[in-house]
Coordinates of C-alpha atoms in Angstrom, one line a residue:
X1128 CA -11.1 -23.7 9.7
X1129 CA -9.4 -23.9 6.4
X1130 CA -12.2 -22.2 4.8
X1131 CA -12.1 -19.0 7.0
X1132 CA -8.2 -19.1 6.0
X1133 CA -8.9 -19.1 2.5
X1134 CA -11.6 -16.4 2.9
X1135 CA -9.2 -14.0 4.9
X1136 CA -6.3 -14.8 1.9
X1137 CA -5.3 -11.8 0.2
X1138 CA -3.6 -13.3 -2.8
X1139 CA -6.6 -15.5 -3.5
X1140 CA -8.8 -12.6 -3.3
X1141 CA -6.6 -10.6 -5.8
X1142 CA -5.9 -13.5 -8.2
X1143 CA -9.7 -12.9 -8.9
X1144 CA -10.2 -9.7 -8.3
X1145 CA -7.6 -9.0 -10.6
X1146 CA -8.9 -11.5 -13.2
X1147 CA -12.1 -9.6 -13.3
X1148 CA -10.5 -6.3 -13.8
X1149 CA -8.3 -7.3 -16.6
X1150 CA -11.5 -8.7 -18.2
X1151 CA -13.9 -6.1 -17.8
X1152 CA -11.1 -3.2 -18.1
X1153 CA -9.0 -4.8 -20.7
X1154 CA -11.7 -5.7 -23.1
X1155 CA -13.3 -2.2 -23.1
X1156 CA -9.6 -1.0 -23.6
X1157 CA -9.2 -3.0 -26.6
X1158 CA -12.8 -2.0 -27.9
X1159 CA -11.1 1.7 -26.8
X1160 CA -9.1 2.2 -29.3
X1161 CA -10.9 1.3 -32.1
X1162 CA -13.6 3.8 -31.2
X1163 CA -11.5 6.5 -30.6
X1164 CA -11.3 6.5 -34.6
X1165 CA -14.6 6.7 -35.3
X1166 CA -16.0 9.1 -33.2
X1167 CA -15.6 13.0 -33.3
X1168 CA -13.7 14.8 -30.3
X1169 CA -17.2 15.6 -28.8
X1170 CA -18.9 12.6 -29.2
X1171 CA -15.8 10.9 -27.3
X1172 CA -15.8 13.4 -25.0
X1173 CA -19.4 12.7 -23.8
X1174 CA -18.6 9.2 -23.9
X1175 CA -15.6 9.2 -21.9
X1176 CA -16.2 12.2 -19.9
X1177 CA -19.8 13.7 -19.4
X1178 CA -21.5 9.9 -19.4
X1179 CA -18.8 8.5 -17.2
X1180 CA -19.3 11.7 -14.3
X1181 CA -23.2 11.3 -15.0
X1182 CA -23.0 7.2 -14.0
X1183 CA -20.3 7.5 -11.9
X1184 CA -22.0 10.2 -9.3
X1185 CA -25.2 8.1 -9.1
X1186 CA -24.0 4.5 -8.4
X1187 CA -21.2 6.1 -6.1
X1188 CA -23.1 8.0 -3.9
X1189 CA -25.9 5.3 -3.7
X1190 CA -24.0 2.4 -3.0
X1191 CA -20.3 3.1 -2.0
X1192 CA -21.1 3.5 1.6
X1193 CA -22.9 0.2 1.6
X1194 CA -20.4 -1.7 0.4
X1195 CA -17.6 -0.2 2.7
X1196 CA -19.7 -0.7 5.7
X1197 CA -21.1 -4.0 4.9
X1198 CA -18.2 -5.7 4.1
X1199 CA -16.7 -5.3 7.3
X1200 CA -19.7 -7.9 8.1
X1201 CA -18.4 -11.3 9.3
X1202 CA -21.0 -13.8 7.0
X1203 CA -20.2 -17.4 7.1
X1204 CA -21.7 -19.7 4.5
X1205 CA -22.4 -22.7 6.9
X1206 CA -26.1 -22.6 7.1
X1207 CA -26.3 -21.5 10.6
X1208 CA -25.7 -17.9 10.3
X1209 CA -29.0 -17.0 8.2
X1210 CA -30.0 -14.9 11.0
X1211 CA -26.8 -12.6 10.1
X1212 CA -27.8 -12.7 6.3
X1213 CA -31.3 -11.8 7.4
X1214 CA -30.1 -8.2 9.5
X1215 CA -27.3 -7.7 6.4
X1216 CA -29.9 -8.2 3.9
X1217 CA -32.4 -5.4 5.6
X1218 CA -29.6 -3.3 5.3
X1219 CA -28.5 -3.6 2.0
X1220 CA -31.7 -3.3 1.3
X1221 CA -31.7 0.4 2.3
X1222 CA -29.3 1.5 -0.9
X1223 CA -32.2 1.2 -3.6
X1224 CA -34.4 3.9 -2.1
X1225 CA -31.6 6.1 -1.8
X1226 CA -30.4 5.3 -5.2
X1227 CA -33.7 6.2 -6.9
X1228 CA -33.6 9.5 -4.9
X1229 CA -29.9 10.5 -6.2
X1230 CA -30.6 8.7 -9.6
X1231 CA -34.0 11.4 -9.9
X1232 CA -32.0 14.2 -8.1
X1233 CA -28.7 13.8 -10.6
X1234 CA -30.8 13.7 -13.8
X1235 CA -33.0 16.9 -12.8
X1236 CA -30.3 18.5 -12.2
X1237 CA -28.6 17.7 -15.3
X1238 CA -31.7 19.0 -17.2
X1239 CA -31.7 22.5 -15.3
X1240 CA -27.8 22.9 -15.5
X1241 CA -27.7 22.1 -19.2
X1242 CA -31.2 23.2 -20.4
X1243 CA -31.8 19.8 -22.4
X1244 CA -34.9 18.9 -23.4
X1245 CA -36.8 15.9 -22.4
X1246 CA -37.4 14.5 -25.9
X1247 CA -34.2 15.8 -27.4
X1248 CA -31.6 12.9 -28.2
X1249 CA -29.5 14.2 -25.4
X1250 CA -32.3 13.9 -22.9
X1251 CA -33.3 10.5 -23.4
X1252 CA -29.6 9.7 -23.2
X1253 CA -29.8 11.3 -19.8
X1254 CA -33.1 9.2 -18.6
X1255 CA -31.9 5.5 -20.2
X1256 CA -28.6 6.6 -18.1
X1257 CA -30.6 6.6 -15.4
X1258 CA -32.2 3.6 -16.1
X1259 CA -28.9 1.7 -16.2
X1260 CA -28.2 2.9 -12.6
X1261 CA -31.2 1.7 -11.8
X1262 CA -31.1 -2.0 -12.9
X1263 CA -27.0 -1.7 -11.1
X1264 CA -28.8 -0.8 -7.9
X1265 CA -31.2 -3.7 -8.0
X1266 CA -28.7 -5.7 -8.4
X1267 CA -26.3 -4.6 -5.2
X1268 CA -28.2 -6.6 -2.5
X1269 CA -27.2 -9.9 -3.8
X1270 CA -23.6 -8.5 -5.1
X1271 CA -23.0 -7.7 -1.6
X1272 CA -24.1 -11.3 -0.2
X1273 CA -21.8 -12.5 -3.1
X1274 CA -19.1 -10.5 -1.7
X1275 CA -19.5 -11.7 1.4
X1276 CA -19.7 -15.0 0.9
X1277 CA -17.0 -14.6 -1.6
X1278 CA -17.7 -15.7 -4.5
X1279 CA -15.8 -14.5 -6.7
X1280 CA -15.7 -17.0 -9.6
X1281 CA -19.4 -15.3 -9.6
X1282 CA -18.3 -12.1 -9.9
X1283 CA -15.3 -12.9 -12.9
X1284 CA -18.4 -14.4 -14.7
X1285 CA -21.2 -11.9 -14.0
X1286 CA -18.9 -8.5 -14.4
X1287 CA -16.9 -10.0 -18.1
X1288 CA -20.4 -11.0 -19.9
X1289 CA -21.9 -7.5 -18.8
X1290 CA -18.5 -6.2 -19.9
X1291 CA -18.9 -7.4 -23.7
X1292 CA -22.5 -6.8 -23.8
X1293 CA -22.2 -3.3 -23.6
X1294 CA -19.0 -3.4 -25.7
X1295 CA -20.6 -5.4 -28.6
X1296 CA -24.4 -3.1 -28.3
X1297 CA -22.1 -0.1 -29.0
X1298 CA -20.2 -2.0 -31.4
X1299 CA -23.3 -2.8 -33.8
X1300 CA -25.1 0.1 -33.5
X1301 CA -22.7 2.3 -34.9
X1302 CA -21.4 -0.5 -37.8
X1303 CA -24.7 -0.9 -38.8
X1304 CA -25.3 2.9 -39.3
X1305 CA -28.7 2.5 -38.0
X1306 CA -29.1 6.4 -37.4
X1307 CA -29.2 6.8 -33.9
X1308 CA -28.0 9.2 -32.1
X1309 CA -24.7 8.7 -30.6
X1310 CA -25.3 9.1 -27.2
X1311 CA -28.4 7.5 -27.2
X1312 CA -26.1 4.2 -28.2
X1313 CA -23.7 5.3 -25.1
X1314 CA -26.6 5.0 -22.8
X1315 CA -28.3 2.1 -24.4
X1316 CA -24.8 0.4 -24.1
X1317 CA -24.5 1.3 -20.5
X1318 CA -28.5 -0.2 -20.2
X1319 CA -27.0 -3.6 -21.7
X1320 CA -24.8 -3.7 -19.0
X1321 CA -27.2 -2.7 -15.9
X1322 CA -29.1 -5.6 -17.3
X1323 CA -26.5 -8.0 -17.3
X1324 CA -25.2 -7.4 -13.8
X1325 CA -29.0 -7.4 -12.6
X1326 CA -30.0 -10.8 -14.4
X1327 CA -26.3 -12.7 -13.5
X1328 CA -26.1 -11.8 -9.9
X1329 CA -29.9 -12.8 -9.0
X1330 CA -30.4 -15.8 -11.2
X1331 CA -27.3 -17.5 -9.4
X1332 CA -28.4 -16.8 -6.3
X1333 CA -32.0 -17.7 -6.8
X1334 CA -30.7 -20.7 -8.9
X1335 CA -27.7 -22.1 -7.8
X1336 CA -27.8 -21.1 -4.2
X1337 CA -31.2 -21.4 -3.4
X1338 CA -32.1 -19.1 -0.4
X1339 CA -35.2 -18.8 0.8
X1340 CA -37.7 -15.6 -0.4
X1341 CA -37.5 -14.3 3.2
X1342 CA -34.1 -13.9 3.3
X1343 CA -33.2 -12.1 0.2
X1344 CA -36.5 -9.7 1.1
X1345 CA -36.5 -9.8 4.8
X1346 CA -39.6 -7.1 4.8
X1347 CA -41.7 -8.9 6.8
X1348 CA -38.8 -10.9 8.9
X1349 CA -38.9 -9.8 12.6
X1350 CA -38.8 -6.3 14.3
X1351 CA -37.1 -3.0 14.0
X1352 CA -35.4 -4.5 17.2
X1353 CA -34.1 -7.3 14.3
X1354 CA -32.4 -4.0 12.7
X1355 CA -28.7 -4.2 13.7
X1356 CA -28.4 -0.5 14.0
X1357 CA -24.7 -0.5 14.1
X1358 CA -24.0 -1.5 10.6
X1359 CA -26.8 0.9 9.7
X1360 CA -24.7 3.7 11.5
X1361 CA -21.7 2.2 9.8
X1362 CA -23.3 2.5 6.7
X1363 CA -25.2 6.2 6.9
X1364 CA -21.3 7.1 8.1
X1365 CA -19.4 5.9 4.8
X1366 CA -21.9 7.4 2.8
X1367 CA -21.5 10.7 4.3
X1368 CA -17.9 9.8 3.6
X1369 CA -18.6 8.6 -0.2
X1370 CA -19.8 12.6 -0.7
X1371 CA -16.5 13.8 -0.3
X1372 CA -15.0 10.9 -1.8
X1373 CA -16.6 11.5 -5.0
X1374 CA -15.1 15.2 -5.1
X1375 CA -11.7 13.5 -4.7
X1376 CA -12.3 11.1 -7.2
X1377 CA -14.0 12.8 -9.5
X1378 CA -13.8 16.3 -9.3
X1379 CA -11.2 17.0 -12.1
X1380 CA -14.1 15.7 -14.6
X1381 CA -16.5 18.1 -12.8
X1382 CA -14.4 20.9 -13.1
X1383 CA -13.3 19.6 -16.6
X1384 CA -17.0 19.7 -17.9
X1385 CA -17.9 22.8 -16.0
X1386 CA -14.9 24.7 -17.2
X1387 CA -13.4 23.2 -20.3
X1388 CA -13.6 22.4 -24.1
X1389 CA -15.5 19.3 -25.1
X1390 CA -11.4 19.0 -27.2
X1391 CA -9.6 19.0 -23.7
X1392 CA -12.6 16.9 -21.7
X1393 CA -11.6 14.4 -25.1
X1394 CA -8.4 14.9 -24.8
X1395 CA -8.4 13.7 -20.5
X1396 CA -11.0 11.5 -21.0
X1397 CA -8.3 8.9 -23.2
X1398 CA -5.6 10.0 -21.3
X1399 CA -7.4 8.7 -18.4
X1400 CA -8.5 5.5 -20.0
X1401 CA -5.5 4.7 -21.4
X1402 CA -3.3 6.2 -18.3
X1403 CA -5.2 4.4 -15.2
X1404 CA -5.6 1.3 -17.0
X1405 CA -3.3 -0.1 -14.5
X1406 CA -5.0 1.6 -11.9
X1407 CA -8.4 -0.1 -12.9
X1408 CA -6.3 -3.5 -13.6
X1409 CA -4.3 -4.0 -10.5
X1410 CA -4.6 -1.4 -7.9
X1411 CA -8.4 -1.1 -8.2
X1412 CA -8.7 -5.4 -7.7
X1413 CA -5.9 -5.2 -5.0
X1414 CA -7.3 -1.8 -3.1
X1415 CA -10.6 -4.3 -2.4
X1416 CA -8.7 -7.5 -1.5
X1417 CA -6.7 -5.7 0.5
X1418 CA -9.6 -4.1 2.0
X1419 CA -11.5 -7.5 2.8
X1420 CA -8.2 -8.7 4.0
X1421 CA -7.5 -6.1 6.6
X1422 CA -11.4 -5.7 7.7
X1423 CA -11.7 -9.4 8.9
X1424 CA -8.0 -9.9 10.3
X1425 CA -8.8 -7.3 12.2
X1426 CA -11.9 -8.4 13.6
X1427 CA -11.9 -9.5 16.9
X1428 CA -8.9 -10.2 19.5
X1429 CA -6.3 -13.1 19.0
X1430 CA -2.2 -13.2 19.7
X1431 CA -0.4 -11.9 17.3
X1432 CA -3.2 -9.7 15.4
X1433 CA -0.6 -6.9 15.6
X1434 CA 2.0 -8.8 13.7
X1435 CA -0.3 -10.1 11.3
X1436 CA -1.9 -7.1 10.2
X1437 CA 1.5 -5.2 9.9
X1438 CA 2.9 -8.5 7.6
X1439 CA -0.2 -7.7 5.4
X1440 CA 0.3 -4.1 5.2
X1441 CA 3.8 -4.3 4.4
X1442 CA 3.6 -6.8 1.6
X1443 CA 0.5 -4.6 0.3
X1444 CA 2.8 -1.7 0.3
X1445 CA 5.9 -3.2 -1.4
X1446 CA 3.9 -4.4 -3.9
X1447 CA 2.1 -1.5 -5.2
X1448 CA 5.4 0.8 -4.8
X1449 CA 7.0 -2.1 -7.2
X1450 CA 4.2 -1.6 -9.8
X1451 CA 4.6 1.8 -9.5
X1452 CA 7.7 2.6 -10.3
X1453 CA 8.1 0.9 -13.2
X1454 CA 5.5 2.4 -14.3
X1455 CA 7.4 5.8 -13.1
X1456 CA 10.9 4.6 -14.7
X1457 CA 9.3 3.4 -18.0
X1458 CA 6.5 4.8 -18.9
X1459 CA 7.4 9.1 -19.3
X1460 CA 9.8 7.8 -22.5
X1461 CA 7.0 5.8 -24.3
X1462 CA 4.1 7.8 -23.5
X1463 CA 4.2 9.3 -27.7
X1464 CA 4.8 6.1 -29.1
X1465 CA 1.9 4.3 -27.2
X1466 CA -0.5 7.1 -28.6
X1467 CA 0.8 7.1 -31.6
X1468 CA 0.6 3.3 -32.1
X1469 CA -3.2 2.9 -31.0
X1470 CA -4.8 5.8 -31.7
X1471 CA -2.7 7.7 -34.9
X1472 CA -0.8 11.1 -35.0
X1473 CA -4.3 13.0 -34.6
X1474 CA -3.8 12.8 -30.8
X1475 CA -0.3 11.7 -30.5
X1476 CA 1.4 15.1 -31.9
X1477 CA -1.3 17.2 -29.3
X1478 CA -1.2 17.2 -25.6
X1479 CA -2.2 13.4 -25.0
X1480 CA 1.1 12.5 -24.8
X1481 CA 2.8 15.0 -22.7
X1482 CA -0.9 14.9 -20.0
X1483 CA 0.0 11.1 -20.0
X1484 CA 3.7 11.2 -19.7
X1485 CA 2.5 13.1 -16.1
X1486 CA 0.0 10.6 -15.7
X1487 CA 2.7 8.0 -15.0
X1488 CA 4.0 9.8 -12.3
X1489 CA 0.5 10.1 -10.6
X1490 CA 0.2 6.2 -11.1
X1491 CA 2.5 5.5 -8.1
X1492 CA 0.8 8.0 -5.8
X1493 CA -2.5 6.5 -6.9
X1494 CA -0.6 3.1 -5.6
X1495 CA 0.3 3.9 -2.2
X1496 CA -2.8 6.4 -1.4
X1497 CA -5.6 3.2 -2.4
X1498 CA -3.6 0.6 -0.1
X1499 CA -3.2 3.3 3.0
X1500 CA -6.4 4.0 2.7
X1501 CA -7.7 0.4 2.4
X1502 CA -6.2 0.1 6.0
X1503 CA -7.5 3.0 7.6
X1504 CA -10.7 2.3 6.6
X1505 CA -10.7 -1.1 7.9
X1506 CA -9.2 -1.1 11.0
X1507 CA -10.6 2.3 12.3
X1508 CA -13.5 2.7 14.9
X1509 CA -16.2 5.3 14.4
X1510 CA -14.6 7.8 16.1
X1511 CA -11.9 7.7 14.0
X1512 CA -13.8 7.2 10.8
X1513 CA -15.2 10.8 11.6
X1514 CA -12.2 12.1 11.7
X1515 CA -11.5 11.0 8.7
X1516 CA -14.7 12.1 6.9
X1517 CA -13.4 15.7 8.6
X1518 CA -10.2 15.8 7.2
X1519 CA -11.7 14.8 3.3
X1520 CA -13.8 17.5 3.5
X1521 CA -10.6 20.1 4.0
X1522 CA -8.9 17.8 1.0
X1523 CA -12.1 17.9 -1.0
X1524 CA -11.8 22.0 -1.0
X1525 CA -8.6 21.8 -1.2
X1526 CA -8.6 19.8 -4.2
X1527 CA -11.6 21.7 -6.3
X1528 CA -9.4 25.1 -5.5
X1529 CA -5.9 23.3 -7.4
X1530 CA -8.6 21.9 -10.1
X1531 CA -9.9 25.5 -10.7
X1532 CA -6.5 26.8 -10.9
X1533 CA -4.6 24.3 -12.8
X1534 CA -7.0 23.6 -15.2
X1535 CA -6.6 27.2 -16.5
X1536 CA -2.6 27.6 -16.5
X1537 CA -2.3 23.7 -17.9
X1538 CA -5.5 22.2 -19.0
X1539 CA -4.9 18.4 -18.7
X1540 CA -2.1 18.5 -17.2
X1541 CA -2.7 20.7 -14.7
X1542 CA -6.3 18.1 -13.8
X1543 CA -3.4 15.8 -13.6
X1544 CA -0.7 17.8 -11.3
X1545 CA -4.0 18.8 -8.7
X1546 CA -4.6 15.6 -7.9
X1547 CA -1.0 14.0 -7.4
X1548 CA -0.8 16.9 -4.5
X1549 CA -4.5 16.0 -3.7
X1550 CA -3.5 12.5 -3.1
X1551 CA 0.0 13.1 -1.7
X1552 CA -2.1 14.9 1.1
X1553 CA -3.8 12.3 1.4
X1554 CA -1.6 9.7 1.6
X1555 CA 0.3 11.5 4.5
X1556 CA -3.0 11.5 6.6
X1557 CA -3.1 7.8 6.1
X1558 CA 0.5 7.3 7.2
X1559 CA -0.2 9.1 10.1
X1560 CA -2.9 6.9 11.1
X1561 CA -1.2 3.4 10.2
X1562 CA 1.8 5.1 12.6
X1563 CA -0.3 5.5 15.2
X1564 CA -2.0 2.5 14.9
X1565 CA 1.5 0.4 15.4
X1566 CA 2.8 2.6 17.5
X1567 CA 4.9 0.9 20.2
X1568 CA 4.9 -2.3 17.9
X1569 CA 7.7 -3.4 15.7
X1570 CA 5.2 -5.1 13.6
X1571 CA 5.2 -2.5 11.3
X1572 CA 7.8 0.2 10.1
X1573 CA 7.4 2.0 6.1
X1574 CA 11.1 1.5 5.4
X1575 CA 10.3 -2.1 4.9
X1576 CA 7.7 -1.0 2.7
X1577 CA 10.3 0.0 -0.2
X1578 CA 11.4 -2.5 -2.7
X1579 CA 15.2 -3.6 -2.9
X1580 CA 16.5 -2.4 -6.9
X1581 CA 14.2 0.8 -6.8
X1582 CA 17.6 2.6 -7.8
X1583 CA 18.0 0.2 -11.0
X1584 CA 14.7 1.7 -12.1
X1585 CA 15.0 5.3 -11.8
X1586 CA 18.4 4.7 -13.8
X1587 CA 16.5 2.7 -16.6
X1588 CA 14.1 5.6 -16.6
X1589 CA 17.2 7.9 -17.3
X1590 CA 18.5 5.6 -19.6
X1591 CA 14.9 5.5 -21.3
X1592 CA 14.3 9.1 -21.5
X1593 CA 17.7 9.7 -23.1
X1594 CA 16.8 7.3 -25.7
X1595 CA 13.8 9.0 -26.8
X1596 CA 15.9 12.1 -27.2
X1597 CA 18.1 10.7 -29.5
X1598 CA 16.9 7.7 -31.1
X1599 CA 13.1 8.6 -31.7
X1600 CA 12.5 10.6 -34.7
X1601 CA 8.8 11.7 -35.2
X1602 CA 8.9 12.0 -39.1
X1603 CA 10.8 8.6 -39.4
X1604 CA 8.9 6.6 -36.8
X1605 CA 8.5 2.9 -37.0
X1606 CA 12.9 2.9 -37.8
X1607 CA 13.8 4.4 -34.9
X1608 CA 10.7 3.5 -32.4
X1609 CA 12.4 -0.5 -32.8
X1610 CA 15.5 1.2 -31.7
X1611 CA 13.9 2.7 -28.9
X1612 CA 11.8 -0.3 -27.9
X1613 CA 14.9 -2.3 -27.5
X1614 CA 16.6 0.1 -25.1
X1615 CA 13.7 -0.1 -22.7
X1616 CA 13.4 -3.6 -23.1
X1617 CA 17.3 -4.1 -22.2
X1618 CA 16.6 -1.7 -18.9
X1619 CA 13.2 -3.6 -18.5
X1620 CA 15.1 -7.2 -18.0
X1621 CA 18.4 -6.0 -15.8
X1622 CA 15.9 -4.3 -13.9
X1623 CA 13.7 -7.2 -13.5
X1624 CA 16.6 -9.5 -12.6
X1625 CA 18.2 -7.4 -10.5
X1626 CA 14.6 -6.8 -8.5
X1627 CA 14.1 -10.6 -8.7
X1628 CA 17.7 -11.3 -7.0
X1629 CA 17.1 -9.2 -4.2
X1630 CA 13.2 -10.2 -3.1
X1631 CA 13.3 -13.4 -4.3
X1632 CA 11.1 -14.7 -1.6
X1633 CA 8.5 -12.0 -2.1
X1634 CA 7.8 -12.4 -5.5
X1635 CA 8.0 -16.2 -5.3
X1636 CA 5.0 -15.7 -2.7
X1637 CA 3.2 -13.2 -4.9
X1638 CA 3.3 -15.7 -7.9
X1639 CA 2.2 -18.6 -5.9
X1640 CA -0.3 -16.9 -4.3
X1641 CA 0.8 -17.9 -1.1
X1642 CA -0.9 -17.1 2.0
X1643 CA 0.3 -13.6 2.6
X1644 CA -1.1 -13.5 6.3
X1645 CA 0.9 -16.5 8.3

């Protein structure tokens, strides 16, 4: 009993989660900004940009889907439930062939658009790219399992040593000058990473775990009557879904690469490195705990479900509205001086600093659309699920329109404006839903949601922004950046104790990592 408890414990699941993230996010952002100096604005552009879409469409569309769908799977790890690993397994199984087929699709399409040569530099890039996806995909069976067995000590391990391999291959390649091409050390870097994830995820669990041949390749286990055709639909449906999902999540680098300078596709592509780091940090690591969380509380009938799920929700919610707006308060007046300080006046004194001053703001709706959506998702039958799938489709046109015409009246920034309104829509479909949902139920209500001393940070963001007004001088900068930086830290710690005062039990939960769900 205590172990389904712990499995269905959302701050247990994020500790990790969250652990991972800062390792394989944080390390690449420290490895970041030293590249940034060493590469020209379009070799960083097709690093952070054109390489990232290229990866990012393949694996997405090949395996997002699955993953939705699958964990939402009830496995327990007790030994007598390998007849449920056996019918997950045969499913999971299913994203490989469909990964080739996008994986083949993506790169011939990539040839036609861009008329690259197959034995031009840029071409094998394009193929050892898809290579990398490949070795990913092999390895999203047993990730899956993991997950579902979760084990996520596994997963801290597996995702931090892939993490530095690929950090350290691009690392020496271009130190030791060894003449190749840049992007072909992009995509061998991306290969070193493929490879890691591939050879840490199956040799634990042919290793340490120990599972039989049969069912880890259930090919030849049972009948097609042995196919549990539910999760298959489940699965077929979030893939349809992860289509339009990718246009919302990506779309402003489509646009950006179909449209725009390889200078503004450099200039996004560190604003949004450096911008969503907290995204990728926290939100991302908490969007899938929560996720996990919601799926299995809501599994099945039992009293109080109702009350339960709308404790979770709630705490979810207040958490990620705190992150965000101190984010919001703080992080408009330091925008220049963060750019400035890690990667030099060459992109501070451009539009990198005003596209990430906006990018702060975003970072809050980016907070409260993931959670919302993390719900939906979870506790929502098929039915509903199609509606859903419906209404991203009228976002996802939505959405490309504002990135066509935002992108021409404010580059960056306006890539940056389309999808704040992008997710504020969004977000208010979700909020509909989770009303619904508790409607006639005071288990729930969204003004619970806000966290007490949200006023004390929008006056320290005043506070800040006037400082940077008058104390920061560009031409003089380290003098009166101190003077700056102690302003913000004087707002950052009344703030902090005046949050602390007034959800004290909150945050003692959060840091204890409580059990968020009694």
């Amino acid at each position: 009993m205590s172990n389904d408890k712990n499995a269905t414990n959302l701050s247990r699941t994020f500790k990790y989660l969250l652990a991972t993230q800062f390792l394989s996010r944080g390390i690449p952002f420290i490895f970041n900004t030293w590249i940034v100096r060493h590469l020209t604005e379009e070799d960083y552009a097709l690093y952070a940009v054109q390489f990232h879409l290229f990866v990012t469409c393949i694996l997405f569309l090949s395996r997002e889907g699955f993953r939705r769908a699958c964990l939402r799977m009830d496995v327990k790890c007790d030994g007598t439930s390998m007849g449920d690993i056996v019918k997950l397994m045969k499913v999971v199984w299913m994203s490989f062939p469909l990964g080739i087929f996008i994986t083949i699709v993506v790169c011939l399409f990539v040839f036609w658009w861009q008329q690259i040569s197959y034995y031009s530099p840029h071409g094998q890039a394009i193929l050892i790219n898809g290579f990398a996806c490949i070795l990913e995909l092999l390895a999203e069976p047993v990730y899956i399992l993991s997950q579902n067995f979760v084990l996520l000590e596994l997963r801290l391990i597996v995702e931090t040593v892939a993490t530095l391999s690929r950090c350290l291959t691009m690392y020496f390649l271009i130190v030791k000058q060894t003449g190749i091409e840049k992007s072909i050390i992009f995509a061998l870097s991306q290969s070193a990473y493929g490879a890691c994830l591939f050879v840490g995820y199956w040799g634990y669990l042919l290793v340490f775990q120990k599972f039989r041949a049969s069912y880890l390749f259930p090919f030849r286990e049972g009948k097609v009557i042995d196919f549990d055709q539910q999760l298959s639909k489940m699965c077929i449906l979030f893939t349809f879904q992860s289509f339009r999902k990718l246009i919302l999540q990506e779309g402003e680098k489509i646009v950006l690469v179909w449209l725009d300078t390889p200078y503004n596709q450099a200039v996004y592509g560190l604003v949004d490195k450096l911008g969503s780091l907290v995204v990728r940090l926290v939100f991302l690591p908490f969007e899938e705990s929560s996720y996990v969380t919601f799926a299995r509380s809501a599994s099945g009938q039992y009293p109080g479900k109702s009350k339960k799920l709308g404790n979770c929700l709630t705490e979810s919610l207040k958490l990620v509205l705190l992150i965000g707006l101190v984010f919001m308060a703080f992080g408009p007046s330091y925008s220049y001086s963060l750019i400035r300080l890690l990667y030099g006046e060459k992109w501070s004194d451009g539009e990198a600093s005003i596209a990430l001053r906006c990018y702060c703001f975003y970072v809050i709706v980016l907070a409260m659309n993931g959670t919302s959506e993390a719900f939906m998702h979870a506790v929502a039958t098929e039915s509903q699920l199609k509606r859903s799938n419906d209404s991203l489709l009228i976002f996802s046109l939505i959405y490309i329109v504002l990135n066509v015409l935002l992108i021409r009246l404010a580059g960056a920034v306006g890539l940056i404006m389309a999808n704040s309104l992008n997710m504020t829509l969004r977000i208010l479909y979700s909020a509909i839903f989770i009303k619904n949902y508790f409607q006639g139920s005071s288990s729930f209500s969204f003004c619970g949601c806000l966290p007490s001393g949200w006023i004390i940070l929008l006056l320290s963001g005043v506070i800040t922004l006037i400082s940077e007004n008058v104390f920061l001088d560009r031409d003089n900068f380290w003098p009166s950046f101190m003077i700056h930086l102690f302003v913000g830290l004087g707002c950052f710690c009344v703030s902090s104790y005046v949050i602390y005062c007034r959800e004290k039990p909150f945050i003692r939960r959060i840091i204890r990592f409580n059990d968020h769900l009694d």
